[in-house]
């Protein structure tokens, strides 16, 4: 079965699991699209893809799952080529795909060389961010069993993945729904204790409000936790954060990141930022720009605000579209300069990288590198940083 995946790492993780179900059941002549509803743009691209697939083959049979088809199942079922919608609730239930099975299967899943595996540890979210539809499509926070997580981590390593990223809708709220005093920090320690052969454990996006001292201690003391922390910051202005119903402040982000850098100076921070949230003034936007430097944010994902149906933010007065676009350009330009300065700091240094393509890879801190030496995908190398351009650090493998 061909699977097209939109959206987040969680969707990528789930697509991998569905692909295995399809191979085991023999679901061949269907195309599944794992959809995303985080922005209006994601849904526009989905509709465009469905139309293009149908135009190319009017006998195509498309199954939809994920947040967009969860939000508007009837609307998508009316589109040509769409034959079924699998709700998020049953997305990872193998039975759900039996009705599409032809029974002819070899159980084999042809996948590219395995570099980074995604391990889902929870689903859903109990927070109430005013711009978010994900909490509407994925339901409340549900933390998975830690021993089940450990056995799936072993499975991923057994399949050849070199590093594993913990993922979910809101990873840092792990354990909140449990009566036992578990949280993300205890889970990480448990995984590393039970799976000592796991030497590269990464974390997907963390909510700054959930990065407590225990989690800081794990991030800074466990050498097998990759030194790259991505935070769903969304804005650098406290009034906007309040209107988003985020539970952190800009000061908290700055303090947390400083605390982490004091104990583990090579950590690289990434952040998600929404630009042009309703009522955002130039001054408020300036506070977000300033936070990139004050919070040591090197890797930026900045998106224009997208009005989502049935969210409180959709009823707030919006910022002029041209202004939003200008701000997105401005913050991307700033982020490019910050990234280049960080690349410059690596010149002359020896670092460890993982190869993602024949000449491309990532440092342990998740910075992109381009190698003049040919690489074996999935292999870990010692790497000498010669120079850089605006997209990556340039260098070569240190032969031993
Ligand atoms: S933390 Fe906020 S943005 Fe993230 S899934 Fe929950 S409600 Fe949505």
Coordinates of C-alpha atoms and ligand atoms in Angstrom, one line a residue:
X1 CA 0.0 0.0 0.0
X2 CA 1.3 3.5 -0.8
X3 CA 1.2 5.8 2.2
X4 CA 1.4 9.6 1.9
X5 CA 2.1 11.3 5.2
X6 CA 1.4 14.9 6.1
X7 CA 2.3 16.7 9.3
X8 CA 4.2 15.8 12.4
X9 CA 6.6 13.1 13.5
X10 CA 3.7 11.4 15.3
X11 CA 2.0 10.9 11.9
X12 CA 5.3 9.6 10.4
X13 CA 5.6 7.1 13.3
X14 CA 2.0 6.0 12.9
X15 CA 2.4 5.7 9.1
X16 CA 5.2 3.2 9.7
X17 CA 3.0 1.1 11.9
X18 CA 0.1 1.2 9.4
X19 CA 2.5 0.2 6.6
X20 CA 3.4 -2.9 8.6
X21 CA -0.3 -3.8 9.1
X22 CA -0.9 -3.4 5.3
X23 CA 2.0 -5.7 4.5
X24 CA 0.9 -8.3 7.0
X25 CA -2.7 -8.2 5.7
X26 CA -2.0 -7.8 2.1
X27 CA -3.6 -4.4 1.6
X28 CA -2.1 -3.7 -1.8
X29 CA -4.2 -1.6 -4.3
X30 CA -5.1 1.2 -2.0
X31 CA -3.4 4.5 -1.2
X32 CA -3.6 5.8 2.4
X33 CA -3.1 9.5 3.2
X34 CA -2.2 10.2 6.8
X35 CA -3.6 13.7 7.1
X36 CA -2.8 16.9 9.1
X37 CA -5.1 19.7 10.2
X38 CA -2.7 21.9 12.1
X39 CA -3.0 24.7 9.5
X40 CA -5.5 25.6 6.7
X41 CA -2.5 25.3 4.4
X42 CA -2.1 21.6 5.4
X43 CA -5.7 20.9 4.4
X44 CA -5.4 22.8 1.2
X45 CA -2.4 20.7 0.2
X46 CA -4.3 17.6 1.1
X47 CA -7.3 18.4 -1.1
X48 CA -4.8 19.3 -3.9
X49 CA -3.1 15.9 -3.5
X50 CA -6.3 14.0 -3.6
X51 CA -7.4 15.8 -6.8
X52 CA -4.0 15.2 -8.4
X53 CA -4.0 11.5 -7.5
X54 CA -7.5 11.1 -8.9
X55 CA -6.6 13.0 -12.1
X56 CA -3.6 10.8 -12.7
X57 CA -5.7 7.6 -12.1
X58 CA -9.5 7.8 -11.8
X59 CA -9.6 4.2 -10.5
X60 CA -7.5 5.1 -7.5
X61 CA -8.9 4.0 -4.0
X62 CA -7.8 6.5 -1.3
X63 CA -8.2 5.8 2.4
X64 CA -7.8 8.9 4.7
X65 CA -6.8 8.9 8.3
X66 CA -5.4 11.6 10.7
X67 CA -6.5 15.0 12.0
X68 CA -8.0 16.6 8.8
X69 CA -10.2 13.6 7.9
X70 CA -11.1 13.4 11.6
X71 CA -12.2 17.1 11.5
X72 CA -14.2 16.9 8.3
X73 CA -14.9 13.2 7.4
X74 CA -18.0 13.8 5.3
X75 CA -16.4 16.6 3.3
X76 CA -13.5 14.4 2.3
X77 CA -15.6 11.3 1.6
X78 CA -17.4 13.3 -1.1
X79 CA -14.1 13.8 -2.9
X80 CA -13.5 11.7 -6.0
X81 CA -11.3 8.7 -5.3
X82 CA -11.8 8.7 -1.5
X83 CA -13.3 5.4 -0.5
X84 CA -12.9 5.4 3.3
X85 CA -11.9 7.3 6.4
X86 CA -10.3 5.6 9.4
X87 CA -10.8 7.7 12.6
X88 CA -7.9 8.6 14.8
X89 CA -9.3 6.3 17.5
X90 CA -8.9 3.2 15.3
X91 CA -5.9 4.5 13.3
X92 CA -3.5 1.9 15.0
X93 CA -6.0 -0.9 15.2
X94 CA -4.9 -3.6 12.6
X95 CA -8.5 -4.9 12.3
X96 CA -9.6 -1.6 10.9
X97 CA -7.6 -2.4 7.7
X98 CA -8.8 -6.0 7.2
X99 CA -11.7 -4.8 5.1
X100 CA -9.2 -3.5 2.5
X101 CA -7.1 -6.6 2.5
X102 CA -6.7 -8.9 -0.5
X103 CA -5.2 -11.6 1.7
X104 CA -2.2 -11.9 -0.7
X105 CA 0.7 -10.7 1.5
X106 CA 4.4 -11.4 1.9
X107 CA 4.6 -9.5 5.2
X108 CA 7.6 -7.6 3.9
X109 CA 7.8 -3.8 4.1
X110 CA 10.3 -2.3 1.7
X111 CA 11.8 0.6 3.7
X112 CA 14.8 2.8 3.1
X113 CA 17.9 2.3 5.3
X114 CA 16.8 3.1 8.8
X115 CA 18.3 6.2 10.5
X116 CA 15.8 7.7 12.9
X117 CA 12.9 5.8 14.4
X118 CA 9.9 7.5 16.1
X119 CA 8.5 5.9 19.2
X120 CA 5.1 7.1 20.3
X121 CA 4.8 7.4 24.1
X122 CA 1.4 9.2 24.5
X123 CA -1.6 10.4 22.5
X124 CA -4.0 13.4 22.9
X125 CA -3.7 16.5 25.0
X126 CA -5.4 18.0 28.1
X127 CA -4.2 21.6 27.4
X128 CA -6.5 24.2 25.9
X129 CA -4.4 26.3 23.5
X130 CA -6.8 28.7 21.8
X131 CA -5.4 28.1 18.2
X132 CA -5.2 24.3 18.3
X133 CA -7.4 21.7 16.6
X134 CA -5.2 18.8 17.5
X135 CA -6.7 18.5 21.0
X136 CA -10.1 18.3 19.3
X137 CA -9.1 15.6 16.8
X138 CA -6.9 13.5 19.1
X139 CA -8.8 13.6 22.4
X140 CA -7.4 13.7 26.0
X141 CA -3.8 12.9 27.1
X142 CA -3.3 9.1 27.2
X143 CA 0.2 7.9 28.3
X144 CA 1.3 4.5 27.0
X145 CA 2.6 1.7 29.3
X146 CA 6.3 2.1 30.0
X147 CA 7.1 -1.6 29.5
X148 CA 5.3 -1.6 26.2
X149 CA 7.3 1.5 25.2
X150 CA 10.5 -0.3 26.2
X151 CA 9.7 -3.4 24.0
X152 CA 8.9 -1.2 21.0
X153 CA 12.2 0.6 21.5
X154 CA 14.0 -2.8 21.4
X155 CA 12.0 -3.6 18.2
X156 CA 13.1 -0.4 16.5
X157 CA 16.7 -1.1 17.4
X158 CA 16.3 -4.7 16.2
X159 CA 15.0 -3.4 12.9
X160 CA 18.2 -1.4 12.5
X161 CA 17.3 2.1 13.6
X162 CA 20.3 4.0 14.9
X163 CA 18.5 6.6 17.0
X164 CA 15.0 6.8 18.4
X165 CA 12.9 10.0 19.0
X166 CA 10.2 9.9 21.6
X167 CA 7.1 11.4 20.0
X168 CA 3.4 12.0 20.7
X169 CA 0.9 14.9 20.6
X170 CA 2.4 16.5 23.7
X171 CA 5.3 14.3 24.8
X172 CA 6.1 16.3 27.9
X173 CA 2.7 15.7 29.5
X174 CA 3.6 12.0 29.7
X175 CA 2.4 10.4 32.9
X176 CA 0.0 13.2 33.9
X177 CA -3.0 10.9 33.4
X178 CA -1.4 8.1 35.5
X179 CA -1.9 7.5 39.3
X180 CA 1.8 6.4 39.6
X181 CA 4.3 9.3 39.9
X182 CA 5.6 8.9 36.4
X183 CA 6.6 11.7 34.0
X184 CA 8.8 12.1 31.0
X185 CA 12.0 12.2 33.0
X186 CA 11.3 8.9 34.8
X187 CA 10.3 7.4 31.5
X188 CA 13.5 8.4 29.8
X189 CA 15.6 7.0 32.7
X190 CA 13.6 3.8 32.6
X191 CA 14.1 3.3 28.8
X192 CA 17.8 4.0 29.0
X193 CA 18.1 1.6 32.0
X194 CA 16.1 -1.2 30.3
X195 CA 17.6 -0.7 26.8
X196 CA 21.3 0.0 27.4
X197 CA 22.1 -0.6 23.8
X198 CA 20.1 2.5 22.9
X199 CA 22.9 5.2 22.8
X200 CA 21.0 7.9 20.8
X201 CA 17.7 8.9 22.3
X202 CA 16.0 12.1 20.9
X203 CA 13.0 14.1 22.2
X204 CA 10.3 15.6 20.0
X205 CA 8.8 18.9 20.7
X206 CA 8.5 19.8 24.5
X207 CA 6.1 22.2 26.1
X208 CA 8.4 24.8 27.9
X209 CA 5.9 24.8 30.9
X210 CA 6.7 21.1 31.4
X211 CA 10.5 21.3 31.4
X212 CA 11.0 21.0 35.2
X213 CA 14.2 20.4 37.1
X214 CA 13.9 16.6 36.9
X215 CA 13.7 16.8 33.1
X216 CA 16.6 19.3 33.0
X217 CA 18.6 16.9 35.0
X218 CA 17.9 14.0 32.6
X219 CA 18.7 16.1 29.5
X220 CA 21.9 17.4 31.0
X221 CA 23.2 14.3 32.8
X222 CA 22.2 11.4 30.4
X223 CA 24.9 11.2 27.7
X224 CA 22.6 9.0 25.6
X225 CA 20.0 11.8 25.4
X226 CA 20.8 13.7 22.2
X227 CA 21.8 17.3 23.0
X228 CA 19.0 18.9 20.9
X229 CA 15.9 20.3 22.5
X230 CA 12.9 21.5 20.5
X231 CA 10.4 23.6 22.3
X232 CA 6.8 24.5 21.3
X233 CA 7.3 28.2 22.4
X234 CA 4.8 29.7 19.9
X235 CA 5.5 33.4 20.9
X236 CA 8.0 35.5 22.8
X237 CA 5.4 37.9 24.1
X238 CA 3.7 37.2 27.4
X239 CA 0.4 38.9 26.4
X240 CA 0.2 36.8 23.3
X241 CA 1.1 33.7 25.3
X242 CA -1.8 34.5 27.6
X243 CA -4.2 34.8 24.7
X244 CA -2.9 31.5 23.3
X245 CA -3.6 30.0 26.7
X246 CA 0.0 28.7 26.8
X247 CA 1.2 28.0 30.3
X248 CA 4.7 29.4 30.1
X249 CA 6.2 32.9 29.9
X250 CA 9.2 34.3 27.9
X251 CA 11.2 34.6 31.1
X252 CA 10.6 30.9 31.9
X253 CA 12.0 29.9 28.4
X254 CA 15.1 32.0 28.9
X255 CA 15.7 30.7 32.5
X256 CA 15.1 27.0 31.5
X257 CA 17.5 27.2 28.5
X258 CA 20.2 29.0 30.5
X259 CA 19.9 26.3 33.2
X260 CA 20.3 23.6 30.6
X261 CA 23.3 25.3 28.9
X262 CA 25.0 25.8 32.2
X263 CA 25.1 22.0 32.7
X264 CA 25.4 20.9 29.0
X265 CA 26.8 23.8 27.0
X266 CA 26.6 22.1 23.6
X267 CA 22.8 21.7 23.6
X268 CA 21.1 23.2 20.5
X269 CA 17.6 24.6 20.9
X270 CA 14.9 24.6 18.3
X271 CA 11.5 26.2 18.5
X272 CA 8.0 26.3 17.0
X273 CA 6.8 29.9 16.6
X274 CA 3.4 31.1 15.4
X275 CA 3.7 34.5 13.7
X276 CA 0.8 36.9 13.4
X277 CA -1.4 35.5 16.2
X278 CA -4.5 37.6 16.5
X279 CA -3.9 41.0 18.2
X280 CA -0.1 40.7 17.8
X281 CA 1.4 44.2 17.5
X282 CA 4.8 45.2 16.1
X283 CA 6.1 45.5 19.6
X284 CA 4.8 42.1 20.6
X285 CA 6.4 40.6 17.5
X286 CA 9.7 42.3 18.5
X287 CA 9.5 40.5 21.8
X288 CA 9.4 37.2 19.8
X289 CA 12.3 38.2 17.7
X290 CA 14.3 39.1 20.8
X291 CA 13.5 35.8 22.4
X292 CA 15.4 33.9 19.7
X293 CA 18.7 35.5 20.9
X294 CA 17.8 35.7 24.6
X295 CA 16.6 32.0 24.6
X296 CA 19.5 30.7 22.5
X297 CA 17.1 29.4 19.8
X298 CA 19.1 28.2 16.8
X299 CA 16.7 26.1 14.8
X300 CA 13.4 27.8 14.0
X301 CA 10.1 26.5 12.7
X302 CA 8.0 29.7 12.2
X303 CA 4.5 29.5 10.7
X304 CA 2.0 32.2 9.9
X305 CA -1.1 31.9 12.2
X306 CA -3.8 29.8 10.7
X307 CA -7.4 30.2 11.7
X308 CA -8.7 26.7 12.6
X309 CA -12.4 25.9 12.8
X310 CA -14.1 25.8 16.3
X311 CA -11.1 27.3 18.1
X312 CA -11.3 30.4 20.3
X313 CA -8.5 32.1 18.3
X314 CA -10.6 31.9 15.2
X315 CA -13.0 34.4 16.8
X316 CA -10.2 36.9 17.7
X317 CA -9.4 40.0 15.5
X318 CA -6.8 38.8 13.0
X319 CA -3.6 40.6 11.9
X320 CA -3.4 41.9 8.4
X321 CA -2.2 39.2 6.0
X322 CA 0.6 41.3 4.5
X323 CA 1.9 42.2 7.9
X324 CA 1.9 38.5 8.9
X325 CA 3.9 37.6 5.7
X326 CA 6.4 40.4 6.3
X327 CA 6.9 39.2 9.9
X328 CA 7.5 35.6 8.7
X329 CA 10.2 36.8 6.3
X330 CA 11.8 39.0 9.0
X331 CA 12.0 36.2 11.6
X332 CA 13.2 33.7 9.0
X333 CA 16.0 36.2 8.0
X334 CA 17.0 36.6 11.6
X335 CA 17.0 32.8 12.2
X336 CA 19.2 32.3 9.1
X337 CA 21.8 34.6 10.5
X338 CA 21.6 33.0 13.9
X339 CA 22.1 29.6 12.3
X340 CA 25.1 30.8 10.2
X341 CA 26.7 32.2 13.4
X342 CA 26.2 28.8 15.0
X343 CA 27.8 27.0 12.0
X344 CA 30.8 29.4 12.3
X345 CA 31.3 28.3 15.9
X346 CA 31.7 24.7 14.7
X347 CA 34.5 25.4 12.2
X348 CA 37.7 23.7 13.2
X349 CA 35.9 21.4 15.6
X350 CA 35.5 17.6 15.5
X351 CA 31.9 16.4 16.1
X352 CA 29.9 13.2 15.8
X353 CA 27.4 12.9 12.9
X354 CA 24.8 10.4 11.7
X355 CA 24.6 9.9 8.0
X356 CA 21.1 10.5 6.5
X357 CA 22.1 10.4 2.8
X358 CA 25.3 9.7 0.9
X359 CA 26.7 13.1 1.6
X360 CA 24.3 14.6 4.1
X361 CA 23.9 14.1 7.8
X362 CA 23.2 15.7 11.2
X363 CA 25.3 16.4 14.2
X364 CA 24.2 15.0 17.5
X365 CA 22.9 18.6 18.1
X366 CA 20.8 18.2 15.0
X367 CA 22.6 20.7 12.8
X368 CA 22.8 19.8 9.1
X369 CA 26.2 18.8 7.6
X370 CA 27.4 18.1 4.1
X371 CA 30.4 15.8 3.8
X372 CA 33.0 15.8 1.1
X373 CA 33.6 12.1 2.0
X374 CA 31.0 9.6 0.8
X375 CA 28.9 8.3 3.8
X376 CA 27.0 5.1 4.5
X377 CA 23.4 6.0 5.4
X378 CA 22.7 5.2 9.1
X379 CA 26.3 5.1 10.1
X380 CA 27.8 7.3 12.9
X381 CA 31.0 9.1 12.1
X382 CA 33.6 11.5 13.7
X383 CA 33.5 14.5 11.5
X384 CA 35.8 17.5 11.0
X385 CA 34.0 20.8 10.3
X386 CA 36.0 22.7 7.6
X387 CA 33.6 25.6 6.8
X388 CA 29.9 26.3 6.2
X389 CA 27.4 27.8 3.8
X390 CA 24.0 29.2 4.7
X391 CA 22.4 25.7 4.7
X392 CA 24.9 23.5 6.5
X393 CA 28.3 22.8 8.0
X394 CA 30.8 21.5 5.4
X395 CA 33.5 19.0 6.3
X396 CA 34.8 15.5 6.0
X397 CA 34.9 12.2 7.9
X398 CA 37.9 11.7 10.2
X399 CA 39.4 8.4 9.1
X400 CA 40.6 6.2 12.0
Ligands
LIG1 S1 -0.3 21.6 24.0 FE1 -1.7 23.1 23.0 S2 -1.0 23.1 20.9 FE2 -0.2 21.3 21.8 S3 -1.6 19.7 21.3 FE3 -2.1 20.5 23.3 S4 -3.7 22.0 23.0 FE4 -2.7 21.6 21.0

